XYZ file of C-alpha atoms in Angstrom:
724
model
C -19.099 -37.192 -7.274
C -15.617 -38.419 -8.120
C -13.642 -36.960 -11.044
C -13.930 -40.227 -12.936
C -17.720 -39.973 -12.817
C -17.603 -36.393 -14.111
C -15.364 -37.504 -16.985
C -17.744 -40.324 -17.822
C -20.770 -37.987 -17.922
C -18.865 -35.457 -20.039
C -17.949 -38.169 -22.536
C -21.584 -39.332 -22.674
C -22.780 -35.737 -23.185
C -20.248 -35.121 -25.981
C -21.248 -38.357 -27.619
C -24.872 -37.303 -27.491
C -24.087 -33.916 -29.061
C -22.049 -35.587 -31.804
C -24.887 -38.025 -32.434
C -27.417 -35.181 -32.634
C -25.153 -33.281 -35.028
C -24.781 -36.347 -37.263
C -28.494 -37.129 -37.249
C -30.795 -36.337 -40.115
C -30.011 -32.875 -41.438
C -32.785 -30.336 -41.522
C -33.650 -29.130 -44.992
C -31.855 -26.033 -46.193
C -34.244 -23.080 -46.023
C -35.077 -21.331 -49.289
C -33.776 -17.795 -49.626
C -36.333 -14.987 -49.394
C -37.964 -14.111 -52.672
C -36.505 -10.587 -52.691
C -32.924 -11.844 -52.309
C -31.153 -13.187 -55.363
C -28.178 -15.474 -55.680
C -25.900 -12.483 -56.130
C -26.393 -11.431 -52.524
C -23.546 -11.855 -50.047
C -22.512 -10.623 -46.616
C -20.208 -7.606 -46.486
C -18.447 -6.039 -43.522
C -18.189 -2.253 -43.685
C -15.160 -0.915 -41.775
C -15.111 2.233 -39.693
C -13.335 4.965 -41.651
C -14.026 8.173 -39.693
C -14.776 8.788 -36.005
C -15.733 12.199 -34.579
C -15.872 12.387 -30.786
C -17.709 15.195 -28.984
C -17.367 16.568 -25.485
C -20.945 15.689 -24.527
C -20.213 11.968 -24.635
C -21.401 11.088 -28.144
C -19.442 9.971 -31.168
C -20.274 10.300 -34.848
C -19.148 7.180 -36.712
C -18.782 6.786 -40.458
C -18.355 3.467 -42.287
C -17.337 3.496 -45.933
C -16.733 0.558 -48.267
C -17.534 -1.012 -51.593
C -20.380 -3.434 -52.211
C -21.206 -5.518 -55.265
C -24.665 -6.496 -56.428
C -27.314 -7.104 -53.795
C -25.324 -7.045 -50.550
C -26.141 -7.601 -46.886
C -23.856 -5.258 -44.940
C -23.329 -6.154 -41.268
C -22.158 -3.727 -38.580
C -21.623 -4.820 -34.978
C -22.798 -2.743 -32.029
C -23.090 -3.188 -28.312
C -26.572 -3.348 -26.830
C -26.049 0.072 -25.213
C -25.402 1.610 -28.642
C -28.517 0.325 -30.360
C -30.991 3.057 -29.319
C -28.596 5.768 -30.532
C -28.023 3.897 -33.785
C -31.733 3.413 -34.506
C -32.277 7.108 -33.842
C -29.487 8.415 -36.088
C -28.566 5.757 -38.675
C -27.926 7.186 -42.146
C -27.123 4.997 -45.144
C -26.188 6.396 -48.573
C -25.330 4.395 -51.676
C -23.191 6.759 -53.735
C -23.669 4.904 -57.036
C -27.370 4.349 -57.473
C -28.115 1.489 -55.092
C -31.141 1.386 -52.800
C -31.214 0.705 -49.061
C -34.199 -1.602 -48.636
C -34.143 -2.006 -44.864
C -32.178 -3.071 -41.812
C -32.522 -5.784 -39.194
C -30.800 -6.725 -35.964
C -30.740 -9.657 -33.557
C -33.232 -9.769 -30.716
C -32.463 -8.933 -27.105
C -35.070 -11.283 -25.698
C -33.606 -12.875 -22.529
C -32.396 -16.459 -22.945
C -34.909 -17.743 -20.405
C -37.743 -16.245 -22.454
C -36.401 -17.751 -25.680
C -36.081 -21.204 -24.091
C -39.707 -21.057 -22.963
C -40.770 -20.988 -26.605
C -39.183 -24.412 -27.199
C -41.132 -27.649 -26.623
C -38.042 -28.962 -24.861
C -38.350 -28.173 -21.140
C -34.699 -27.401 -20.437
C -33.172 -24.474 -18.563
C -29.940 -22.625 -19.137
C -27.914 -24.965 -16.861
C -29.386 -28.327 -17.846
C -27.513 -31.502 -16.777
C -27.533 -34.899 -18.462
C -30.204 -36.043 -15.999
C -32.327 -32.955 -16.853
C -31.940 -33.732 -20.552
C -33.041 -37.375 -20.316
C -35.936 -36.390 -18.079
C -37.050 -33.785 -20.646
C -37.057 -36.300 -23.550
C -38.931 -39.094 -21.744
C -41.171 -40.898 -24.224
C -38.944 -40.125 -27.215
C -37.746 -42.826 -29.574
C -34.041 -43.526 -29.063
C -31.422 -46.155 -29.860
C -29.063 -47.030 -27.003
C -25.750 -48.876 -27.467
C -24.219 -49.805 -24.126
C -21.968 -52.647 -22.969
C -22.224 -54.398 -26.328
C -26.022 -54.327 -26.208
C -28.318 -52.339 -28.468
C -31.967 -51.543 -27.970
C -34.414 -49.336 -29.860
C -37.560 -48.002 -28.262
C -39.016 -45.228 -26.158
C -37.229 -43.770 -23.143
C -39.132 -44.557 -19.952
C -36.897 -42.998 -17.309
C -33.397 -42.201 -16.142
C -32.198 -43.394 -12.738
C -29.155 -42.376 -10.716
C -27.770 -44.987 -8.326
C -25.027 -44.248 -5.819
C -22.678 -47.217 -5.403
C -19.813 -47.252 -2.844
C -16.342 -47.747 -4.253
C -14.835 -51.147 -3.808
C -12.208 -51.458 -1.080
C -11.564 -52.235 2.566
C -12.167 -48.668 3.706
C -15.870 -48.105 4.362
C -15.385 -44.312 4.394
C -14.743 -44.126 0.653
C -17.261 -41.899 -1.226
C -19.982 -43.295 -3.419
C -20.028 -43.122 -7.206
C -23.133 -42.137 -9.172
C -24.152 -44.573 -11.937
C -26.670 -43.594 -14.607
C -29.224 -46.075 -15.971
C -31.682 -45.635 -18.818
C -34.876 -47.682 -18.957
C -36.140 -48.214 -22.532
C -39.368 -49.878 -23.719
C -38.845 -51.513 -27.125
C -41.393 -51.630 -29.939
C -42.138 -55.279 -29.032
C -42.883 -54.384 -25.406
C -39.510 -55.455 -23.947
C -38.369 -53.309 -21.004
C -34.615 -53.095 -20.505
C -32.388 -50.999 -18.242
C -28.874 -50.165 -19.463
C -26.044 -48.386 -17.660
C -24.446 -45.428 -19.395
C -20.682 -45.537 -19.506
C -17.978 -43.736 -21.421
C -18.460 -46.192 -24.308
C -22.241 -45.781 -24.451
C -24.037 -43.845 -27.165
C -27.596 -42.603 -27.508
C -29.167 -41.823 -30.878
C -32.267 -39.625 -31.215
C -34.653 -41.159 -33.746
C -37.286 -38.409 -33.581
C -36.502 -35.777 -36.247
C -38.612 -33.066 -34.563
C -36.896 -33.710 -31.235
C -33.512 -33.523 -32.946
C -34.439 -30.112 -34.359
C -35.593 -28.933 -30.909
C -32.301 -30.039 -29.372
C -30.343 -28.321 -32.137
C -32.308 -25.115 -31.614
C -31.722 -25.339 -27.846
C -27.969 -25.651 -28.379
C -28.006 -22.762 -30.868
C -29.688 -20.513 -28.299
C -27.113 -21.463 -25.678
C -24.294 -20.721 -28.116
C -25.861 -17.420 -29.111
C -26.209 -16.293 -25.492
C -22.437 -16.004 -25.218
C -22.500 -12.942 -27.464
C -25.870 -11.504 -26.479
C -24.197 -8.185 -25.598
C -23.203 -7.789 -29.274
C -25.834 -6.634 -31.747
C -25.485 -7.374 -35.452
C -27.266 -4.812 -37.604
C -27.625 -5.852 -41.236
C -28.397 -3.380 -44.031
C -29.771 -4.646 -47.349
C -28.233 -2.647 -50.203
C -29.816 -3.538 -53.531
C -28.226 -2.682 -56.860
C -25.906 -3.863 -59.625
C -22.189 -3.601 -60.122
C -19.649 -2.346 -57.618
C -20.732 0.680 -55.616
C -19.566 2.791 -52.692
C -21.698 2.680 -49.538
C -21.553 5.287 -46.765
C -23.147 4.588 -43.343
C -23.104 6.969 -40.378
C -24.678 7.144 -36.921
C -24.070 8.504 -33.434
C -23.309 6.442 -30.367
C -22.664 7.045 -26.703
C -18.932 7.017 -26.012
C -16.672 8.050 -23.134
C -15.809 11.741 -23.118
C -12.410 12.352 -24.656
C -9.994 14.188 -22.378
C -7.377 16.827 -23.177
C -4.009 17.116 -21.488
C -1.184 19.519 -22.299
C 2.558 19.928 -21.780
C 4.152 23.383 -21.603
C 7.912 23.178 -22.091
C 10.480 25.922 -21.395
C 13.922 25.488 -22.875
C 15.338 28.993 -22.291
C 16.280 30.570 -18.976
C 13.701 32.435 -16.934
C 13.541 36.174 -17.491
C 10.776 38.180 -15.886
C 11.407 41.239 -18.065
C 10.600 39.631 -21.396
C 7.909 37.435 -22.800
C 9.174 33.933 -23.496
C 8.293 31.425 -26.174
C 7.085 28.141 -24.726
C 6.350 24.904 -26.560
C 2.782 23.709 -26.103
C 2.026 20.043 -26.705
C -1.528 18.799 -26.681
C -2.680 15.219 -26.178
C -6.084 13.567 -26.079
C -7.100 10.451 -24.170
C -9.473 8.433 -26.358
C -11.346 5.281 -25.286
C -12.866 2.774 -27.709
C -15.658 1.000 -25.830
C -17.864 0.218 -28.840
C -18.184 -3.205 -30.432
C -15.954 -2.480 -33.440
C -12.201 -2.047 -33.914
C -11.045 1.288 -35.253
C -8.465 0.302 -37.845
C -6.789 3.110 -39.791
C -9.652 5.526 -39.101
C -9.629 9.279 -39.546
C -10.145 10.607 -36.018
C -11.659 14.010 -35.246
C -11.897 15.333 -31.706
C -14.516 18.066 -31.427
C -14.873 20.317 -28.393
C -18.575 21.004 -28.535
C -21.815 19.687 -27.103
C -24.542 19.226 -29.708
C -27.914 18.446 -28.168
C -28.371 14.699 -27.924
C -30.674 12.320 -26.072
C -31.695 8.660 -25.976
C -35.081 7.156 -26.756
C -35.768 3.441 -26.113
C -36.477 2.708 -29.773
C -35.149 -0.850 -29.525
C -37.591 -1.811 -26.767
C -41.099 -2.964 -27.704
C -43.600 -0.508 -26.239
C -47.265 -1.404 -25.834
C -50.105 1.006 -25.364
C -52.666 0.214 -22.719
C -56.037 -0.238 -24.362
C -59.372 -0.271 -22.511
C -61.345 -3.493 -22.551
C -64.919 -2.843 -23.688
C -67.468 -5.547 -22.824
C -69.622 -6.893 -25.628
C -73.119 -5.465 -25.473
C -75.762 -8.134 -24.946
C -78.924 -6.073 -24.829
C -79.142 -4.793 -28.413
C -79.012 -6.866 -31.592
C -77.861 -4.699 -34.455
C -78.381 -5.412 -38.146
C -75.354 -4.844 -40.376
C -75.660 -1.735 -42.521
C -73.967 -0.272 -45.580
C -73.360 3.412 -46.281
C -73.147 5.397 -49.523
C -70.144 7.580 -50.230
C -70.381 11.364 -50.454
C -71.163 12.858 -53.844
C -68.350 15.386 -53.456
C -65.798 12.551 -53.208
C -66.647 11.112 -56.688
C -64.637 12.422 -59.649
C -66.606 12.041 -62.853
C -63.522 12.526 -65.087
C -61.226 10.169 -63.155
C -58.273 9.071 -65.252
C -56.035 6.023 -64.664
C -53.566 8.326 -62.955
C -56.140 9.351 -60.361
C -55.579 8.339 -56.750
C -57.599 5.208 -55.790
C -60.467 5.560 -53.382
C -60.762 3.622 -50.166
C -62.788 0.925 -51.833
C -60.582 0.393 -54.887
C -57.960 -2.340 -55.194
C -54.401 -1.042 -55.166
C -51.776 -2.974 -57.094
C -48.690 -3.359 -54.910
C -45.334 -4.125 -56.459
C -42.571 -6.071 -54.773
C -40.811 -2.876 -53.783
C -43.039 -0.038 -52.474
C -41.612 3.254 -53.699
C -41.414 6.669 -52.143
C -40.685 9.416 -54.659
C -37.792 11.731 -53.773
C -36.932 13.995 -56.703
C -36.109 11.719 -59.667
C -35.060 8.742 -57.525
C -36.816 6.050 -55.521
C -36.174 4.321 -52.207
C -37.311 0.701 -52.482
C -38.086 -1.235 -49.301
C -37.824 -5.015 -49.079
C -40.386 -6.898 -51.220
C -43.875 -7.048 -49.732
C -45.402 -9.404 -52.311
C -43.437 -12.673 -52.495
C -42.018 -13.673 -55.846
C -41.662 -10.139 -57.270
C -38.177 -8.629 -57.243
C -37.266 -5.007 -57.934
C -35.423 -4.418 -61.201
C -31.864 -3.295 -60.359
C -30.673 0.071 -61.594
C -27.314 0.443 -63.337
C -24.678 2.198 -61.222
C -24.019 5.793 -62.119
C -21.548 8.162 -60.433
C -23.169 11.103 -58.716
C -22.465 13.795 -56.182
C -22.799 13.202 -52.451
C -25.918 15.388 -52.237
C -27.589 13.551 -55.120
C -26.709 10.172 -53.603
C -28.084 11.271 -50.241
C -31.395 12.316 -51.702
C -31.573 9.030 -53.616
C -30.807 6.899 -50.580
C -33.137 8.591 -48.085
C -36.842 9.202 -47.882
C -36.770 12.118 -45.454
C -35.777 15.732 -45.982
C -32.890 16.955 -43.855
C -31.777 20.392 -42.782
C -28.160 21.338 -42.211
C -26.724 23.962 -39.898
C -23.259 25.338 -39.240
C -21.849 24.747 -35.782
C -19.472 27.672 -35.708
C -19.044 27.542 -31.922
C -17.397 24.110 -32.120
C -13.731 23.507 -32.784
C -12.171 20.348 -34.097
C -8.891 18.536 -33.832
C -8.626 16.417 -36.969
C -5.732 14.014 -37.104
C -3.914 14.046 -40.423
C -2.759 10.430 -40.144
C -5.056 7.405 -39.694
C -5.090 5.796 -36.253
C -5.878 2.302 -34.979
C -7.574 1.670 -31.615
C -8.956 -1.800 -30.954
C -12.246 -2.257 -29.127
C -11.997 -2.041 -25.336
C -8.648 -0.270 -25.693
C -7.574 3.347 -25.143
C -4.958 5.578 -26.683
C -3.066 8.799 -25.973
C -3.298 10.756 -29.210
C -1.197 13.862 -30.033
C -3.408 16.706 -31.202
C -1.175 19.784 -31.415
C 2.281 21.260 -30.984
C 2.788 24.990 -31.235
C 4.724 27.951 -29.852
C 2.901 30.295 -27.471
C 3.832 33.530 -25.665
C 4.213 33.030 -21.908
C 5.176 35.305 -18.995
C 6.267 33.700 -15.741
C 4.496 35.528 -12.920
C 3.456 35.145 -9.292
C -0.301 35.197 -8.844
C -1.872 36.564 -5.638
C -5.631 36.827 -5.067
C -7.548 38.869 -2.500
C -11.256 38.597 -1.704
C -11.263 41.895 0.184
C -10.470 40.338 3.561
C -8.112 37.397 3.011
C -5.035 37.061 0.784
C -4.346 33.730 -0.883
C -1.081 31.797 -1.027
C 1.084 33.261 -3.809
C 1.268 30.883 -6.769
C 3.734 30.426 -9.591
C 1.803 30.973 -12.806
C 2.097 31.518 -16.534
C 0.377 34.445 -18.171
C 0.062 32.982 -21.622
C -1.248 34.313 -24.903
C -2.654 31.635 -27.182
C -0.654 32.383 -30.325
C -1.114 28.844 -31.656
C -4.026 29.902 -33.860
C -6.091 27.037 -32.375
C -8.654 26.839 -29.618
C -7.323 24.973 -26.604
C -9.860 22.650 -25.051
C -10.476 22.277 -21.328
C -8.023 19.898 -19.658
C -4.986 19.429 -17.442
C -1.456 20.658 -18.145
C 2.055 19.963 -16.881
C 5.001 22.370 -16.777
C 8.489 21.197 -17.763
C 11.257 23.707 -17.080
C 14.648 22.861 -18.557
C 13.784 19.184 -18.470
C 12.480 19.206 -14.897
C 8.908 18.936 -13.648
C 7.640 22.335 -12.537
C 4.038 21.632 -11.587
C 0.637 21.028 -13.088
C -2.818 22.556 -13.173
C -6.072 22.908 -15.057
C -7.129 25.203 -17.880
C -10.502 26.211 -19.275
C -11.046 26.581 -23.027
C -8.748 29.253 -24.475
C -9.581 30.698 -27.872
C -7.006 31.831 -30.387
C -5.400 35.123 -29.353
C -6.878 34.979 -25.837
C -4.748 35.729 -22.773
C -5.039 33.527 -19.702
C -3.379 32.918 -16.307
C -2.382 29.313 -15.485
C -1.154 28.543 -11.961
C 0.924 25.433 -11.342
C 2.948 25.706 -8.081
C 3.300 27.632 -4.816
C 5.703 30.587 -4.630
C 7.354 30.544 -1.215
C 9.517 33.596 -1.888
C 6.778 36.210 -2.294
C 4.851 37.515 0.728
C 1.830 39.818 0.476
C 0.088 41.600 3.366
C -2.177 44.632 3.807
C -0.862 47.744 5.499
C -4.114 49.623 5.933
C -7.786 49.312 5.129
C -10.142 52.255 5.162
C -13.900 52.341 4.551
C -15.839 55.591 4.954
C -19.021 57.337 3.834
C -19.096 61.071 2.985
C -22.105 63.293 2.260
C -21.514 65.117 -0.997
C -24.789 66.951 -1.608
C -28.172 67.683 -0.030
C -31.096 68.715 -2.188
C -34.856 69.003 -1.785
C -37.754 69.780 -4.109
C -41.466 68.922 -4.341
C -41.551 67.266 -0.956
C -38.576 64.932 -1.505
C -35.277 65.362 0.319
C -32.216 63.675 -1.254
C -28.991 63.122 0.638
C -26.164 62.193 -1.762
C -23.213 60.273 -0.355
C -19.953 58.683 -1.506
C -18.711 55.364 -0.074
C -14.932 55.018 -0.210
C -12.984 51.774 0.186
C -9.170 51.827 0.227
C -6.519 49.220 0.868
C -2.731 49.193 0.607
C -1.020 45.915 -0.309
C 2.570 45.309 0.769
C 4.481 42.951 -1.546
C 7.888 41.629 -0.500
C 10.117 39.590 -2.818
C 12.552 37.403 -0.867
C 13.775 35.542 -3.974
C 17.189 35.947 -5.551
C 15.630 36.836 -8.899
C 13.131 39.413 -10.067
C 9.430 38.670 -9.646
C 6.454 39.879 -11.661
C 3.492 39.794 -9.283
C -0.056 39.770 -10.620
C -2.336 40.858 -7.773
C -6.077 40.209 -8.128
C -8.336 42.709 -6.324
C -12.079 41.929 -6.229
C -14.549 43.886 -8.323
C -17.307 45.191 -6.020
C -20.601 45.943 -7.719
C -21.252 49.679 -7.899
C -17.671 50.672 -6.989
C -15.288 52.242 -9.494
C -11.529 52.522 -9.134
C -10.287 56.049 -8.458
C -6.620 55.380 -7.683
C -3.371 54.829 -9.565
C -1.926 52.660 -10.988
C -4.679 51.348 -13.220
C -5.179 47.585 -13.525
C -3.446 45.790 -16.379
C -6.493 43.596 -16.933
C -10.075 43.520 -15.700
C -12.351 40.480 -15.576
C -15.993 40.338 -14.455
C -14.822 39.472 -10.924
C -11.298 40.887 -10.375
C -8.931 43.693 -11.272
C -5.426 42.456 -12.120
C -2.527 44.728 -11.202
C 0.981 43.956 -12.458
C 3.740 44.823 -9.990
C 7.490 44.355 -10.535
C 9.590 43.500 -7.476
C 13.383 43.309 -7.576
C 15.234 40.751 -5.417
C 14.717 41.686 -1.736
C 12.481 44.658 -2.628
C 9.239 45.619 -0.872
C 6.612 47.289 -3.060
C 3.338 48.928 -2.014
C 0.184 49.006 -4.109
C -2.662 51.343 -3.160
C -6.093 50.434 -4.505
C -9.078 52.687 -3.908
C -12.679 52.498 -5.005
C -15.655 54.806 -4.715
C -19.387 54.259 -4.847
C -21.798 57.200 -5.185
C -25.462 57.028 -4.248
C -28.263 58.861 -2.519
C -31.115 58.318 -0.087
C -34.532 59.847 -0.753
C -36.994 60.844 2.011
C -40.676 61.688 1.540
C -41.100 64.633 3.941
C -44.910 64.550 3.955
C -44.945 60.954 5.208
C -42.095 61.388 7.680
C -42.723 61.376 11.424
C -40.575 62.813 14.182
C -38.286 59.803 14.249
C -37.778 60.045 10.480
C -36.876 63.749 10.734
C -34.400 62.919 13.467
C -32.865 60.270 11.149
C -32.680 62.797 8.311
C -30.807 65.307 10.454
C -28.459 62.620 11.748
C -27.782 61.382 8.187
C -26.987 64.948 7.146
C -24.606 65.254 10.118
C -26.904 68.007 11.491
C -26.059 70.339 8.651
C -26.803 73.860 10.011
C -28.182 75.222 6.742
C -30.521 72.242 6.405
C -31.697 72.539 10.016
C -32.460 76.232 9.506
C -34.275 75.562 6.207
C -36.386 72.870 7.848
C -37.514 75.074 10.765
C -40.745 76.326 9.059
C -41.693 72.752 8.285
C -40.878 71.615 11.806
C -42.953 74.504 13.224
C -45.874 73.594 10.951
C -45.534 69.978 12.125
C -45.835 71.201 15.765
C -49.013 73.102 14.883
C -50.429 69.950 13.298
C -49.465 67.976 16.374
C -51.116 70.503 18.743
C -54.299 70.596 16.630
C -54.407 66.826 16.533
C -54.057 66.703 20.330
C -57.018 69.107 20.761
C -59.183 67.005 18.422
C -58.229 63.851 20.291
C -59.156 65.464 23.647
C -62.592 66.525 22.344
C -63.251 63.062 20.925
C -62.352 61.517 24.294
C -64.723 63.900 26.144
C -67.580 63.152 23.719
C -67.029 59.435 24.152
C -67.371 59.836 27.926
C -70.565 61.925 27.564
C -72.145 59.363 25.207
C -71.402 56.678 27.753
C -73.126 58.709 30.503
C -76.070 59.313 28.190
C -76.572 55.602 27.597
C -76.392 54.860 31.330
C -78.870 57.591 32.216
C -81.383 56.449 29.583
C -81.171 52.931 30.959
C -81.874 54.206 34.495
C -84.980 56.151 33.363
C -86.310 53.056 31.610
C -85.754 50.990 34.728
C -87.706 53.569 36.931
C -90.907 53.669 34.892
C -92.966 52.493 37.885
C -91.021 54.548 40.496
C -92.221 57.729 42.179
C -92.225 60.938 40.133
C -89.448 62.635 42.124
C -86.875 59.957 41.420
C -87.699 59.869 37.710
C -87.511 63.698 37.406
C -84.020 63.746 38.914
C -82.679 61.261 36.301
C -84.425 63.141 33.485
C -82.699 66.369 34.583
C -79.292 64.670 34.555
C -79.952 63.316 31.038
C -80.862 66.788 29.764
C -77.614 68.245 31.135
C -75.601 65.463 29.446
C -77.271 66.059 26.107
C -76.532 69.804 26.370
C -72.848 68.959 27.037
C -72.769 66.637 24.033
C -74.140 69.355 21.800
C -71.477 71.796 23.028
C -68.781 69.143 22.490
C -69.903 68.563 18.906
C -69.506 72.284 18.166
C -66.080 72.276 19.820
C -65.034 69.197 17.732
C -66.074 70.929 14.523
C -63.975 73.974 15.423
C -60.911 71.949 16.378
C -61.222 69.685 13.289
C -61.271 72.769 11.089
C -58.142 74.028 12.821
C -56.432 70.615 12.268
C -57.314 70.625 8.587
C -55.892 74.128 8.228
C -52.668 73.121 10.018
C -52.243 70.027 7.814
C -52.870 72.079 4.668
C -50.293 74.612 5.812
C -47.759 71.814 6.428
C -48.413 70.315 3.015
C -47.984 73.683 1.328
C -44.738 74.374 3.149
C -43.353 70.937 2.227
C -44.387 71.314 -1.421
C -42.764 74.762 -1.570
C -39.621 73.631 0.250
C -36.445 73.809 -1.858
C -32.884 73.282 -0.757
C -29.543 72.746 -2.510
C -26.122 72.530 -0.904
C -22.911 70.810 -1.892
C -20.940 69.535 1.054
């Protein structure tokens, strides 16, 4: 389509919209019965914002309202669930919050489906005329006017005039109208044409369609309106939480004096916070509080309609039931009921325009339920915040102190527009700082030495987690990260590599020494001491003095038994402070010891275990001599066990022969007498041998039991004590 055709259609469409707008006006709707003429819309500005580290913000709006007011606050769609879950509204001067409403989030396509007009979100002029076919219209085109019903719209492509056959075609639009007298006429729509809708209902549908299109442009913005009912001028306080970006801390540590490793310096600490306003409201002259804490918070989809799945029960066809009535229980009837008595389920309850919920001496009135009855306004009366809160709410609340949080509260108001961010100063203070070189060891590997500050937080404030930059005499020195530092706490902050300090290990030694051997009541304990030693060699190649903080790992169970002692100990490292003059090499010896013992149950130990015991005791002569009676008793038990095993093996062989011989006799029942007598004789000899073996087994078993009892007695009586 050529540009001229597009311009023509746009002019026709604008003419149609203007005609619709100038058509018969819809009647002005009557105001709700519970809203009086004194009501008006009021915007409540944000006055206080508290941002937390868990990504939520606590917002407070404060302003003055007069009479019955509708207070509107804008939110984004993402905020709405948080707002519905946490909204608090308090009229400080006797007003009543009767309810709140907000615009729907129904998708535009769903809203358009509810209209009789079958138009989509991207309807063209052709779609519009097709949708209103059959409607009564008045068309003025080319000096001709016709009134009737729209039959159709037709698009005809006509080539442009000229000698060149390759010129594109132009679309022409024609409306076919059937007049009230039956005349059918087709008129071309041009830029001078106009179409008037004569159907009032259709005009209202078109107006509603255009309103929905216009409203879709701001569908991401939610308008929540609170109805505050009262008389006179009053102060209204509204608060809620909302999801917000996490505010970030960043610090500057400035040195203005010369470096001196022998003394603690005063450094200037500047703190800044990065704050983002992504909510739907400008923050204009708000009191901003930045709180480093994470109160428990969650989101529930309160703004989404939720339906419960109900079972479908078929209607019973077999039984025809007769309606019945039932008497009430005698215990439920009060014979002395007074007018103040609670109504029963069958009594009529008189409902006023404003249902009331009693809270102390005040009421919370919701919007009128019975049309035509309005709540009588109460005169404003100054009251305390607690009294106003109890008068404005229907629920009881509990308060708690969050003493593990810390807050940065700006003393001056700040302005941050929506979808903008700001770098906000939060502190400036003097802190104690030592410039040191930090070296860490994990027991095997030594890290790159780092320039660091050993600071003491003398600001009196808690420093939040964040990044920091070092400025030394106006020059950039490095940057790093810090964890939360409480007031008075000491912390190391590394920010650059130190190329002038070199740290190596000269020797490492790990050994285990037996310190004591003891035995009593059948248990032998071998006490030992594990020793771990290392010598660090620190060389300072710089032209100035260096204070080196060396971190040695804390090993569970080991205690330090060397000098010097660490300056500081954390759950994971010992920190030793070593001074190194220019060009000096310093050695630091660190030793640790772990004491323990190994217990052996002698009665349950076999030969291999006794060999292990003697090896663990480094074949201590006194222990070997003391164990000789036990070892001899163990040999007696072993010999007795061998004899019992031999007898059992012989008896097993005899029982096998016995079974074979009995089977042979059974098989020779019909044989001659001589053969059978020979097998019977062999069986008798075997049975005699079995009887002798049983007696021998009893004797040897008795000897084994005696040997085992002797071993147990010797082990129980065994005592030994020697310090190595």
